[in-house]
PDB file of C-alpha atoms and ligand atoms in Angstrom:
ATOM      1  CA  MET A1343      90.552 103.972 123.069  1.00 66.00           C
ATOM      2  CA  THR A1344      93.682 107.330 122.198  1.00 75.00           C
ATOM      3  CA  ILE A1345      95.479 108.121 125.291  1.00 86.00           C
ATOM      4  CA  SER A1346      97.757 111.366 124.473  1.00 88.00           C
ATOM      5  CA  GLY A1347      99.126 113.324 126.346  1.00 91.00           C
ATOM      6  CA  HIS A1348      96.341 115.551 126.894  1.00 93.00           C
ATOM      7  CA  ALA A1349      94.095 113.112 128.286  1.00 96.00           C
ATOM      8  CA  LYS A1350      92.125 114.264 131.288  1.00 97.00           C
ATOM      9  CA  LEU A1351      92.465 111.566 134.823  1.00 98.00           C
ATOM     10  CA  ALA A1352      90.268 110.330 137.396  1.00 98.00           C
ATOM     11  CA  GLY A1353      90.107 107.189 139.620  1.00 98.00           C
ATOM     12  CA  VAL A1354      88.460 106.002 142.329  1.00 98.00           C
ATOM     13  CA  VAL A1355      90.360 105.639 145.978  1.00 98.00           C
ATOM     14  CA  GLY A1356      89.575 102.930 148.100  1.00 97.00           C
ATOM     15  CA  TRP A1357      90.394 100.082 150.485  1.00 95.00           C
ATOM     16  CA  PRO A1358      89.604  97.362 148.678  1.00 92.00           C
ATOM     17  CA  VAL A1359      89.493  98.627 145.058  1.00 95.00           C
ATOM     18  CA  ALA A1360      89.020  95.736 142.799  1.00 93.00           C
ATOM     19  CA  HIS A1361      85.084  95.250 143.706  1.00 89.00           C
ATOM     20  CA  SER A1362      84.395  98.982 142.428  1.00 93.00           C
ATOM     21  CA  ARG A1363      82.555  98.864 138.978  1.00 95.00           C
ATOM     22  CA  SER A1364      83.335 103.393 139.113  1.00 97.00           C
ATOM     23  CA  PRO A1365      85.981 102.263 136.377  1.00 98.00           C
ATOM     24  CA  LEU A1366      83.987  99.942 134.457  1.00 97.00           C
ATOM     25  CA  LEU A1367      80.977 103.205 134.906  1.00 98.00           C
ATOM     26  CA  HIS A1368      82.854 106.333 134.467  1.00 98.00           C
ATOM     27  CA  ASN A1369      84.958 105.223 131.178  1.00 98.00           C
ATOM     28  CA  HIS A1370      82.302 103.183 129.440  1.00 97.00           C
ATOM     29  CA  TRP A1371      80.815 106.935 129.946  1.00 98.00           C
ATOM     30  CA  ILE A1372      84.573 108.284 128.739  1.00 97.00           C
ATOM     31  CA  SER A1373      84.303 106.422 125.645  1.00 96.00           C
ATOM     32  CA  THR A1374      80.597 106.937 124.725  1.00 96.00           C
ATOM     33  CA  LEU A1375      80.918 110.764 124.961  1.00 97.00           C
ATOM     34  CA  GLY A1376      84.489 110.479 122.741  1.00 95.00           C
ATOM     35  CA  LEU A1377      87.134 112.136 125.152  1.00 96.00           C
ATOM     36  CA  GLU A1378      89.824 111.147 125.734  1.00 95.00           C
ATOM     37  CA  ALA A1379      90.014 110.871 129.013  1.00 97.00           C
ATOM     38  CA  VAL A1380      90.823 107.767 132.206  1.00 97.00           C
ATOM     39  CA  TYR A1381      89.678 107.057 135.513  1.00 98.00           C
ATOM     40  CA  VAL A1382      91.487 104.079 136.790  1.00 98.00           C
ATOM     41  CA  PRO A1383      91.369 102.357 140.704  1.00 98.00           C
ATOM     42  CA  LEU A1384      93.287 103.560 143.329  1.00 98.00           C
ATOM     43  CA  ALA A1385      94.416 101.206 145.843  1.00 98.00           C
ATOM     44  CA  VAL A1386      94.942 103.691 148.772  1.00 98.00           C
ATOM     45  CA  LYS A1387      95.556 102.444 152.547  1.00 98.00           C
ATOM     46  CA  SER A1388      94.493 104.350 155.305  1.00 98.00           C
ATOM     47  CA  GLU A1389      97.738 105.606 156.487  1.00 98.00           C
ATOM     48  CA  ASP A1390      98.385 106.853 153.094  1.00 98.00           C
ATOM     49  CA  LEU A1391      95.199 108.964 152.650  1.00 98.00           C
ATOM     50  CA  GLU A1392      96.441 112.501 153.252  1.00 98.00           C
ATOM     51  CA  ALA A1393      99.436 111.580 151.039  1.00 98.00           C
ATOM     52  CA  ALA A1394      97.521 110.145 148.026  1.00 98.00           C
ATOM     53  CA  LEU A1395      94.793 112.565 148.074  1.00 98.00           C
ATOM     54  CA  ARG A1396      97.899 116.030 148.149  1.00 98.00           C
ATOM     55  CA  ALA A1397      99.608 113.624 145.102  1.00 98.00           C
ATOM     56  CA  LEU A1398      96.644 114.320 143.195  1.00 98.00           C
ATOM     57  CA  PRO A1399      96.648 117.919 141.720  1.00 98.00           C
ATOM     58  CA  LYS A1400     100.284 118.091 141.817  1.00 97.00           C
ATOM     59  CA  LEU A1401      99.958 114.511 139.386  1.00 98.00           C
ATOM     60  CA  GLY A1402      97.414 116.347 137.503  1.00 97.00           C
ATOM     61  CA  PHE A1403      93.915 114.812 138.353  1.00 98.00           C
ATOM     62  CA  GLU A1404      91.126 116.561 137.746  1.00 98.00           C
ATOM     63  CA  GLY A1405      90.123 115.159 140.953  1.00 98.00           C
ATOM     64  CA  VAL A1406      88.973 110.716 142.171  1.00 98.00           C
ATOM     65  CA  ASN A1407      85.532 109.622 144.197  1.00 98.00           C
ATOM     66  CA  VAL A1408      86.394 108.373 147.323  1.00 98.00           C
ATOM     67  CA  THR A1409      84.595 104.894 148.509  1.00 95.00           C
ATOM     68  CA  VAL A1410      85.199 102.507 151.567  1.00 90.00           C
ATOM     69  CA  PRO A1411      86.611 102.825 154.266  1.00 93.00           C
ATOM     70  CA  HIS A1412      87.617 106.989 153.310  1.00 96.00           C
ATOM     71  CA  LYS A1413      84.915 109.221 153.017  1.00 95.00           C
ATOM     72  CA  GLU A1414      84.999 110.732 156.404  1.00 95.00           C
ATOM     73  CA  ALA A1415      88.945 110.610 156.974  1.00 98.00           C
ATOM     74  CA  ALA A1416      88.989 112.589 153.299  1.00 98.00           C
ATOM     75  CA  LEU A1417      86.748 115.502 154.489  1.00 98.00           C
ATOM     76  CA  LYS A1418      88.946 115.928 156.924  1.00 98.00           C
ATOM     77  CA  ILE A1419      91.719 116.587 154.222  1.00 98.00           C
ATOM     78  CA  CYS A1420      89.839 118.202 151.680  1.00 98.00           C
ATOM     79  CA  ASP A1421      90.877 122.098 151.916  1.00 98.00           C
ATOM     80  CA  THR A1422      87.184 123.084 151.045  1.00 98.00           C
ATOM     81  CA  LEU A1423      83.754 121.438 151.175  1.00 98.00           C
ATOM     82  CA  ASP A1424      80.335 122.004 149.695  1.00 98.00           C
ATOM     83  CA  SER A1425      77.153 121.979 151.469  1.00 97.00           C
ATOM     84  CA  ALA A1426      76.376 118.283 151.521  1.00 97.00           C
ATOM     85  CA  ALA A1427      79.823 117.028 152.655  1.00 98.00           C
ATOM     86  CA  LYS A1428      79.592 119.205 155.363  1.00 97.00           C
ATOM     87  CA  ARG A1429      75.973 118.256 156.152  1.00 96.00           C
ATOM     88  CA  ILE A1430      76.743 114.492 156.082  1.00 96.00           C
ATOM     89  CA  GLY A1431      80.844 115.222 157.491  1.00 95.00           C
ATOM     90  CA  ALA A1432      81.560 112.490 154.637  1.00 95.00           C
ATOM     91  CA  VAL A1433      83.209 113.658 151.245  1.00 98.00           C
ATOM     92  CA  ASN A1434      82.383 110.915 148.199  1.00 98.00           C
ATOM     93  CA  THR A1435      83.528 113.255 145.186  1.00 98.00           C
ATOM     94  CA  ILE A1436      86.759 115.668 145.845  1.00 98.00           C
ATOM     95  CA  VAL A1437      87.711 118.107 143.039  1.00 98.00           C
ATOM     96  CA  CYS A1438      91.441 119.265 142.408  1.00 98.00           C
ATOM     97  CA  ARG A1439      91.276 123.170 141.953  1.00 98.00           C
ATOM     98  CA  GLU A1440      93.993 124.920 139.785  1.00 96.00           C
ATOM     99  CA  ASP A1441      95.793 126.547 142.662  1.00 97.00           C
ATOM    100  CA  GLY A1442      96.409 122.677 143.960  1.00 97.00           C
ATOM    101  CA  THR A1443      93.418 122.638 146.894  1.00 98.00           C
ATOM    102  CA  LEU A1444      91.274 120.072 146.507  1.00 98.00           C
ATOM    103  CA  GLU A1445      86.955 120.428 147.254  1.00 98.00           C
ATOM    104  CA  GLY A1446      85.127 118.102 148.713  1.00 98.00           C
ATOM    105  CA  ARG A1447      81.836 117.012 147.638  1.00 98.00           C
ATOM    106  CA  ASN A1448      79.098 114.700 148.902  1.00 98.00           C
ATOM    107  CA  THR A1449      76.875 113.294 145.938  1.00 98.00           C
ATOM    108  CA  ASP A1450      75.932 109.705 147.995  1.00 96.00           C
ATOM    109  CA  ALA A1451      72.775 111.151 149.598  1.00 96.00           C
ATOM    110  CA  ILE A1452      71.422 112.475 145.927  1.00 94.00           C
ATOM    111  CA  GLY A1453      72.523 108.906 144.350  1.00 94.00           C
ATOM    112  CA  PHE A1454      70.220 107.114 147.365  1.00 95.00           C
ATOM    113  CA  TYR A1455      67.191 109.825 147.119  1.00 94.00           C
ATOM    114  CA  GLU A1456      67.169 108.858 143.472  1.00 91.00           C
ATOM    115  CA  SER A1457      66.926 105.306 143.691  1.00 91.00           C
ATOM    116  CA  PHE A1458      64.605 105.067 146.603  1.00 90.00           C
ATOM    117  CA  LYS A1459      62.246 107.528 144.379  1.00 87.00           C
ATOM    118  CA  ASP A1460      62.181 105.119 142.028  1.00 83.00           C
ATOM    119  CA  VAL A1461      60.408 102.892 143.413  1.00 86.00           C
ATOM    120  CA  THR A1462      57.871 104.857 146.157  1.00 83.00           C
ATOM    121  CA  ASN A1463      57.493 106.624 142.818  1.00 74.00           C
ATOM    122  CA  GLY A1464      57.716 109.670 144.294  1.00 66.00           C
ATOM    123  CA  ASP A1465      55.430 109.614 147.836  1.00 73.00           C
ATOM    124  CA  ASP A1466      57.719 110.765 150.797  1.00 73.00           C
ATOM    125  CA  LEU A1467      57.783 108.777 153.362  1.00 84.00           C
ATOM    126  CA  GLU A1468      56.432 110.922 155.911  1.00 86.00           C
ATOM    127  CA  GLY A1469      55.623 108.805 159.143  1.00 88.00           C
ATOM    128  CA  ALA A1470      58.249 106.137 158.099  1.00 94.00           C
ATOM    129  CA  THR A1471      60.854 104.254 160.437  1.00 97.00           C
ATOM    130  CA  ALA A1472      63.585 103.426 159.091  1.00 97.00           C
ATOM    131  CA  VAL A1473      66.415 101.225 160.790  1.00 98.00           C
ATOM    132  CA  VAL A1474      69.988 101.926 159.643  1.00 98.00           C
ATOM    133  CA  LEU A1475      72.667  99.133 159.492  1.00 97.00           C
ATOM    134  CA  GLY A1476      76.666 100.720 159.218  1.00 97.00           C
ATOM    135  CA  ALA A1477      77.689 104.203 160.685  1.00 97.00           C
ATOM    136  CA  GLY A1478      80.690 104.832 158.757  1.00 93.00           C
ATOM    137  CA  GLY A1479      81.092 107.411 155.234  1.00 90.00           C
ATOM    138  CA  ALA A1480      78.201 106.271 153.657  1.00 92.00           C
ATOM    139  CA  ALA A1481      75.831 105.435 156.278  1.00 96.00           C
ATOM    140  CA  ARG A1482      76.261 109.290 156.489  1.00 96.00           C
ATOM    141  CA  ALA A1483      74.763 109.819 153.302  1.00 96.00           C
ATOM    142  CA  ILE A1484      72.243 107.516 153.840  1.00 97.00           C
ATOM    143  CA  VAL A1485      70.764 109.109 156.912  1.00 97.00           C
ATOM    144  CA  ALA A1486      70.180 112.310 155.287  1.00 97.00           C
ATOM    145  CA  ALA A1487      68.739 111.155 151.977  1.00 96.00           C
ATOM    146  CA  LEU A1488      65.934 109.358 154.647  1.00 96.00           C
ATOM    147  CA  ILE A1489      65.923 112.862 156.611  1.00 95.00           C
ATOM    148  CA  ASP A1490      65.281 114.394 152.764  1.00 93.00           C
ATOM    149  CA  LEU A1491      62.601 112.250 151.799  1.00 92.00           C
ATOM    150  CA  GLY A1492      60.918 112.538 155.289  1.00 92.00           C
ATOM    151  CA  CYS A1493      61.134 109.662 157.696  1.00 95.00           C
ATOM    152  CA  ASP A1494      60.053 110.979 160.892  1.00 95.00           C
ATOM    153  CA  CYS A1495      62.619 107.863 163.230  1.00 97.00           C
ATOM    154  CA  ILE A1496      65.486 106.880 162.213  1.00 98.00           C
ATOM    155  CA  ARG A1497      67.523 103.774 164.423  1.00 98.00           C
ATOM    156  CA  ILE A1498      71.339 103.103 163.324  1.00 98.00           C
ATOM    157  CA  ALA A1499      73.058 100.318 164.703  1.00 97.00           C
ATOM    158  CA  ASN A1500      76.959  99.793 164.006  1.00 97.00           C
ATOM    159  CA  ARG A1501      79.204  96.886 165.261  1.00 96.00           C
ATOM    160  CA  THR A1502      80.815  99.648 166.606  1.00 97.00           C
ATOM    161  CA  ASP A1503      77.641 100.890 168.944  1.00 97.00           C
ATOM    162  CA  GLU A1504      79.447 104.272 169.795  1.00 97.00           C
ATOM    163  CA  ARG A1505      80.093 104.914 165.999  1.00 97.00           C
ATOM    164  CA  ALA A1506      76.198 104.274 165.959  1.00 98.00           C
ATOM    165  CA  GLU A1507      76.080 106.873 168.970  1.00 98.00           C
ATOM    166  CA  THR A1508      77.893 109.659 167.028  1.00 97.00           C
ATOM    167  CA  LEU A1509      75.896 109.997 163.939  1.00 97.00           C
ATOM    168  CA  ALA A1510      73.000 110.413 166.113  1.00 97.00           C
ATOM    169  CA  ALA A1511      74.901 112.567 167.856  1.00 97.00           C
ATOM    170  CA  PHE A1512      75.646 114.722 164.597  1.00 96.00           C
ATOM    171  CA  PHE A1513      72.349 114.980 162.951  1.00 96.00           C
ATOM    172  CA  LYS A1514      70.705 116.120 166.501  1.00 91.00           C
ATOM    173  CA  ASP A1515      69.292 119.490 165.310  1.00 92.00           C
ATOM    174  CA  GLU A1516      67.436 118.141 161.763  1.00 92.00           C
ATOM    175  CA  LYS A1517      63.751 117.539 162.354  1.00 88.00           C
ATOM    176  CA  VAL A1518      63.782 113.872 163.068  1.00 94.00           C
ATOM    177  CA  ARG A1519      64.181 111.592 165.426  1.00 96.00           C
ATOM    178  CA  ILE A1520      67.544 109.796 165.800  1.00 97.00           C
ATOM    179  CA  GLU A1521      68.094 106.978 168.089  1.00 96.00           C
ATOM    180  CA  ALA A1522      71.754 104.620 168.040  1.00 98.00           C
ATOM    181  CA  VAL A1523      70.656 100.878 169.293  1.00 97.00           C
ATOM    182  CA  PRO A1524      72.880  98.814 170.541  1.00 97.00           C
ATOM    183  CA  TRP A1525      74.169  96.173 167.711  1.00 96.00           C
ATOM    184  CA  ASP A1526      73.021  93.188 169.481  1.00 95.00           C
ATOM    185  CA  SER A1527      69.490  95.109 169.588  1.00 95.00           C
ATOM    186  CA  ARG A1528      69.535  94.882 166.046  1.00 95.00           C
ATOM    187  CA  ASP A1529      66.241  92.340 165.123  1.00 95.00           C
ATOM    188  CA  ASP A1530      64.052  94.201 167.993  1.00 95.00           C
ATOM    189  CA  ALA A1531      65.116  97.668 166.179  1.00 96.00           C
ATOM    190  CA  LEU A1532      62.563  96.442 162.881  1.00 97.00           C
ATOM    191  CA  ASP A1533      59.257  96.537 164.809  1.00 95.00           C
ATOM    192  CA  GLY A1534      57.435  99.388 163.896  1.00 95.00           C
ATOM    193  CA  ALA A1535      60.117  99.793 161.042  1.00 96.00           C
ATOM    194  CA  THR A1536      59.304  99.816 157.066  1.00 96.00           C
ATOM    195  CA  ILE A1537      62.279 100.557 155.798  1.00 96.00           C
ATOM    196  CA  VAL A1538      65.654  98.786 155.999  1.00 97.00           C
ATOM    197  CA  VAL A1539      68.915  99.831 154.018  1.00 97.00           C
ATOM    198  CA  ASN A1540      72.367  98.173 154.886  1.00 96.00           C
ATOM    199  CA  THR A1541      74.982 101.083 154.368  1.00 95.00           C
ATOM    200  CA  THR A1542      77.851  98.675 155.845  1.00 92.00           C
ATOM    201  CA  SER A1543      80.217  96.472 153.332  1.00 83.00           C
ATOM    202  CA  LEU A1544      78.611  92.679 154.810  1.00 83.00           C
ATOM    203  CA  GLY A1545      76.971  91.155 151.835  1.00 75.00           C
ATOM    204  CA  MET A1546      80.121  92.309 149.941  1.00 74.00           C
ATOM    205  CA  GLU A1547      81.271  89.596 147.313  1.00 73.00           C
ATOM    206  CA  GLY A1548      84.868  88.377 148.637  1.00 68.00           C
ATOM    207  CA  ASP A1549      84.222  90.468 151.621  1.00 66.00           C
ATOM    208  CA  ALA A1550      85.240  87.707 155.318  1.00 61.00           C
ATOM    209  CA  ASP A1551      81.750  88.184 156.762  1.00 60.00           C
ATOM    210  CA  PRO A1552      79.464  87.319 153.962  1.00 67.00           C
ATOM    211  CA  GLN A1553      76.270  88.858 155.097  1.00 74.00           C
ATOM    212  CA  VAL A1554      74.531  91.033 157.636  1.00 80.00           C
ATOM    213  CA  ALA A1555      72.331  88.838 160.155  1.00 84.00           C
ATOM    214  CA  ILE A1556      69.817  90.447 160.489  1.00 92.00           C
ATOM    215  CA  ASP A1557      66.109  88.625 161.483  1.00 94.00           C
ATOM    216  CA  LEU A1558      63.450  90.579 158.712  1.00 95.00           C
ATOM    217  CA  ALA A1559      60.035  89.020 160.512  1.00 93.00           C
ATOM    218  CA  PRO A1560      59.403  91.627 162.488  1.00 93.00           C
ATOM    219  CA  LEU A1561      59.818  93.907 159.858  1.00 95.00           C
ATOM    220  CA  ALA A1562      55.531  95.183 158.628  1.00 92.00           C
ATOM    221  CA  GLN A1563      54.190  93.628 155.437  1.00 92.00           C
ATOM    222  CA  GLY A1564      55.706  95.655 152.229  1.00 93.00           C
ATOM    223  CA  SER A1565      58.855  97.529 153.758  1.00 95.00           C
ATOM    224  CA  ILE A1566      61.292  98.601 151.935  1.00 96.00           C
ATOM    225  CA  VAL A1567      64.599  96.535 152.365  1.00 97.00           C
ATOM    226  CA  ALA A1568      67.935  98.774 150.530  1.00 96.00           C
ATOM    227  CA  ASP A1569      71.015  98.171 150.268  1.00 95.00           C
ATOM    228  CA  ILE A1570      73.849  99.876 148.931  1.00 93.00           C
ATOM    229  CA  VAL A1571      76.274  96.450 148.337  1.00 91.00           C
ATOM    230  CA  TYR A1572      76.008  96.376 144.489  1.00 90.00           C
ATOM    231  CA  THR A1573      78.439  93.887 144.003  1.00 88.00           C
ATOM    232  CA  PRO A1574      76.230  90.910 143.953  1.00 88.00           C
ATOM    233  CA  LEU A1575      73.591  93.169 143.143  1.00 91.00           C
ATOM    234  CA  VAL A1576      71.308  90.848 144.937  1.00 92.00           C
ATOM    235  CA  THR A1577      72.737  90.408 147.424  1.00 91.00           C
ATOM    236  CA  PRO A1578      71.843  88.036 151.001  1.00 91.00           C
ATOM    237  CA  LEU A1579      69.926  90.787 152.552  1.00 94.00           C
ATOM    238  CA  LEU A1580      67.912  91.637 149.355  1.00 95.00           C
ATOM    239  CA  ALA A1581      67.424  88.002 148.239  1.00 94.00           C
ATOM    240  CA  ALA A1582      65.762  87.133 152.195  1.00 95.00           C
ATOM    241  CA  ALA A1583      63.893  90.213 151.695  1.00 97.00           C
ATOM    242  CA  LYS A1584      62.658  89.842 148.456  1.00 97.00           C
ATOM    243  CA  GLU A1585      61.666  86.071 149.616  1.00 96.00           C
ATOM    244  CA  LEU A1586      59.047  87.787 152.317  1.00 96.00           C
ATOM    245  CA  GLY A1587      57.596  90.011 149.334  1.00 97.00           C
ATOM    246  CA  HIS A1588      59.111  93.229 150.628  1.00 96.00           C
ATOM    247  CA  THR A1589      60.020  95.502 148.212  1.00 95.00           C
ATOM    248  CA  THR A1590      64.296  95.985 147.650  1.00 96.00           C
ATOM    249  CA  ILE A1591      66.195  98.827 146.293  1.00 95.00           C
ATOM    250  CA  ASN A1592      69.578  97.616 144.946  1.00 93.00           C
ATOM    251  CA  GLY A1593      73.126  99.509 145.296  1.00 94.00           C
ATOM    252  CA  LEU A1594      73.259 100.460 140.853  1.00 94.00           C
ATOM    253  CA  ARG A1595      70.661 103.089 140.938  1.00 90.00           C
ATOM    254  CA  MET A1596      73.109 104.775 143.070  1.00 93.00           C
ATOM    255  CA  LEU A1597      76.079 103.969 142.045  1.00 95.00           C
ATOM    256  CA  ILE A1598      75.485 105.353 138.452  1.00 96.00           C
ATOM    257  CA  GLU A1599      74.025 108.662 140.493  1.00 94.00           C
ATOM    258  CA  GLN A1600      76.329 109.270 142.698  1.00 97.00           C
ATOM    259  CA  ALA A1601      78.384 109.072 139.931  1.00 98.00           C
ATOM    260  CA  ARG A1602      77.337 111.614 137.414  1.00 97.00           C
ATOM    261  CA  PRO A1603      78.406 115.078 139.605  1.00 97.00           C
ATOM    262  CA  GLY A1604      81.871 114.665 139.343  1.00 98.00           C
ATOM    263  CA  PHE A1605      81.877 113.317 136.016  1.00 98.00           C
ATOM    264  CA  GLU A1606      80.327 116.860 135.176  1.00 98.00           C
ATOM    265  CA  ALA A1607      83.104 118.516 137.632  1.00 98.00           C
ATOM    266  CA  TRP A1608      85.815 116.302 135.971  1.00 98.00           C
ATOM    267  CA  PHE A1609      85.509 116.663 132.634  1.00 98.00           C
ATOM    268  CA  GLY A1610      82.768 119.103 131.340  1.00 97.00           C
ATOM    269  CA  GLN A1611      80.144 117.151 130.553  1.00 97.00           C
ATOM    270  CA  LYS A1612      76.301 115.518 131.806  1.00 96.00           C
ATOM    271  CA  PRO A1613      76.563 111.894 131.700  1.00 97.00           C
ATOM    272  CA  PRO A1614      73.916 110.761 130.401  1.00 96.00           C
ATOM    273  CA  VAL A1615      72.219 107.568 131.697  1.00 95.00           C
ATOM    274  CA  THR A1616      70.908 105.429 129.610  1.00 96.00           C
ATOM    275  CA  LYS A1617      69.715 101.758 128.516  1.00 95.00           C
ATOM    276  CA  GLU A1618      72.755 100.443 127.496  1.00 96.00           C
ATOM    277  CA  LEU A1619      74.972 101.675 130.371  1.00 97.00           C
ATOM    278  CA  VAL A1620      72.549 100.125 133.059  1.00 95.00           C
ATOM    279  CA  GLU A1621      72.430  96.757 130.740  1.00 95.00           C
ATOM    280  CA  MET A1622      76.637  96.313 130.698  1.00 96.00           C
ATOM    281  CA  LEU A1623      76.530  96.983 134.294  1.00 96.00           C
ATOM    282  CA  MET A1624      73.885  94.254 134.951  1.00 93.00           C
ATOM    283  CA  THR A1625      75.884  92.095 132.713  1.00 94.00           C
ATOM    284  CA  ASP A1626      79.394  92.917 134.785  1.00 93.00           C
ATOM    285  CA  LEU A1627      77.712  91.926 137.611  1.00 89.00           C
ATOM    286  CA  ALA A1628      75.419  88.829 136.342  1.00 81.00           C
ATOM    287  CA  PRO A1629      76.399  85.764 138.931  1.00 64.00           C
ATOM    288  CA  GLU A1630      76.633  83.305 135.724  1.00 54.00           C
ATOM    289  CA  LYS A1631      79.313  85.618 134.127  1.00 49.00           C
ATOM    290  CA  ASP A1632      82.192  83.708 135.593  1.00 47.00           C
TER     291      ASP A1632
HETATM  292  P1  ATR B2525      82.511 104.068 154.361  1.00 89.36           P
HETATM  293  O1  ATR B2525      83.111 105.201 154.494  1.00 89.36           O
HETATM  294  O2  ATR B2525      82.192 102.772 152.828  1.00 89.36           O
HETATM  295  O3  ATR B2525      80.788 103.827 154.677  1.00 89.36           O
HETATM  296  P2  ATR B2525      83.003 103.110 156.709  1.00 89.36           P
HETATM  297  O4  ATR B2525      82.998 104.056 156.877  1.00 89.36           O
HETATM  298  O5  ATR B2525      84.217 102.209 156.998  1.00 89.36           O
HETATM  299  O6  ATR B2525      83.295 103.153 155.000  1.00 89.36           O
HETATM  300  O7  ATR B2525      82.133 102.199 156.881  1.00 89.36           O
HETATM  301  C1  ATR B2525      82.079 100.492 156.797  1.00 89.36           C
HETATM  302  C2  ATR B2525      80.717 100.396 157.575  1.00 89.36           C
HETATM  303  O8  ATR B2525      80.527  98.582 157.561  1.00 89.36           O
HETATM  304  C3  ATR B2525      80.680 100.144 159.620  1.00 89.36           C
HETATM  305  O9  ATR B2525      79.602 100.871 159.505  1.00 89.36           O
HETATM  306  C4  ATR B2525      81.779  99.005 160.009  1.00 89.36           C
HETATM  307  O10 ATR B2525      80.667  99.216 161.241  1.00 89.36           O
HETATM  308  P3  ATR B2525      82.283  99.127 162.233  1.00 89.36           P
HETATM  309  O11 ATR B2525      81.931 101.137 162.280  1.00 89.36           O
HETATM  310  O12 ATR B2525      82.341  98.778 163.458  1.00 89.36           O
HETATM  311  O13 ATR B2525      83.354  99.342 161.350  1.00 89.36           O
HETATM  312  C5  ATR B2525      80.620  98.189 158.602  1.00 89.36           C
HETATM  313  N1  ATR B2525      81.542  97.336 158.892  1.00 89.36           N
HETATM  314  C6  ATR B2525      82.182  96.494 157.857  1.00 89.36           C
HETATM  315  N2  ATR B2525      82.757  94.876 158.764  1.00 89.36           N
HETATM  316  C7  ATR B2525      81.808  94.999 159.210  1.00 89.36           C
HETATM  317  C8  ATR B2525      81.178  93.416 160.303  1.00 89.36           C
HETATM  318  N3  ATR B2525      82.219  92.132 159.055  1.00 89.36           N
HETATM  319  N4  ATR B2525      80.014  92.910 160.509  1.00 89.36           N
HETATM  320  C9  ATR B2525      79.964  94.591 160.779  1.00 89.36           C
HETATM  321  N5  ATR B2525      79.787  95.722 160.362  1.00 89.36           N
HETATM  322  C10 ATR B2525      80.962  95.575 159.539  1.00 89.36           C
END
């Protein structure tokens, strides 16, 4: 890879950020498309987020992705927002404008929507009840996607119960029943549900808390269990769901789909989703790689 003084810059801002496969993904696209650009991990603590984001246009960055735990905080810092970021209340993609301002966008919902459509073969989820674990920036996008997929009822359970209540209230004007359920009642919330989505970081490799403690027994046969965590590809939650015969969705397709609009905005080219790309990511995420 040649990096001259003309190289375009982008990256991912998070804390921690080392688990992120966004650099691998974007740099693969940069190299296959023959662009002179580079995408770097940017480990930024919450207290430094505003200064770091404000510095991006000054450093010549085209923009960044935003990941855990900064998606909601980034929304407040951006100067303008696209309609998805406004609806969701979180930002996962920032485009630096020529005048030095930051435009916040959200592509997580469309990423999740696409990964769900893969398994439902385009059928919508009319009448379905979904349980969302977590109430952070990613959860907001998942709730929006579940509404768009046709769910009738969404139950949100979060370790910090008030955050689940805030999220339910945020979506109160949407045509769907949204309720916060206490974290301690999350098993009971599965009663009557056919969809479960983990949007917390639980289950991620290296996390101090290794997995989402939830008993999937109350879930109806043939339900769909999705996890936005993709390190590992098969999280303990997905392994438990597979064991019970449910359909599972890992976080890989969402990772790829949420990345594409940002890449196009920064580098001016639509990045392709090829078999080679998916295989490269799956090999990197395979447990036996070490
Ligand atoms: P993001 O913007 O990527 O969603 P976030 O806003 O920090 O990141 O959200 C992380 C989510 O994971 C939150 O729902 C968080 O729960 P709290 O709101 O109680 O913090 C959840 N989470 C993180 N660690 C957790 C843990 N050990 N147990 C349960 N939930 C956890």
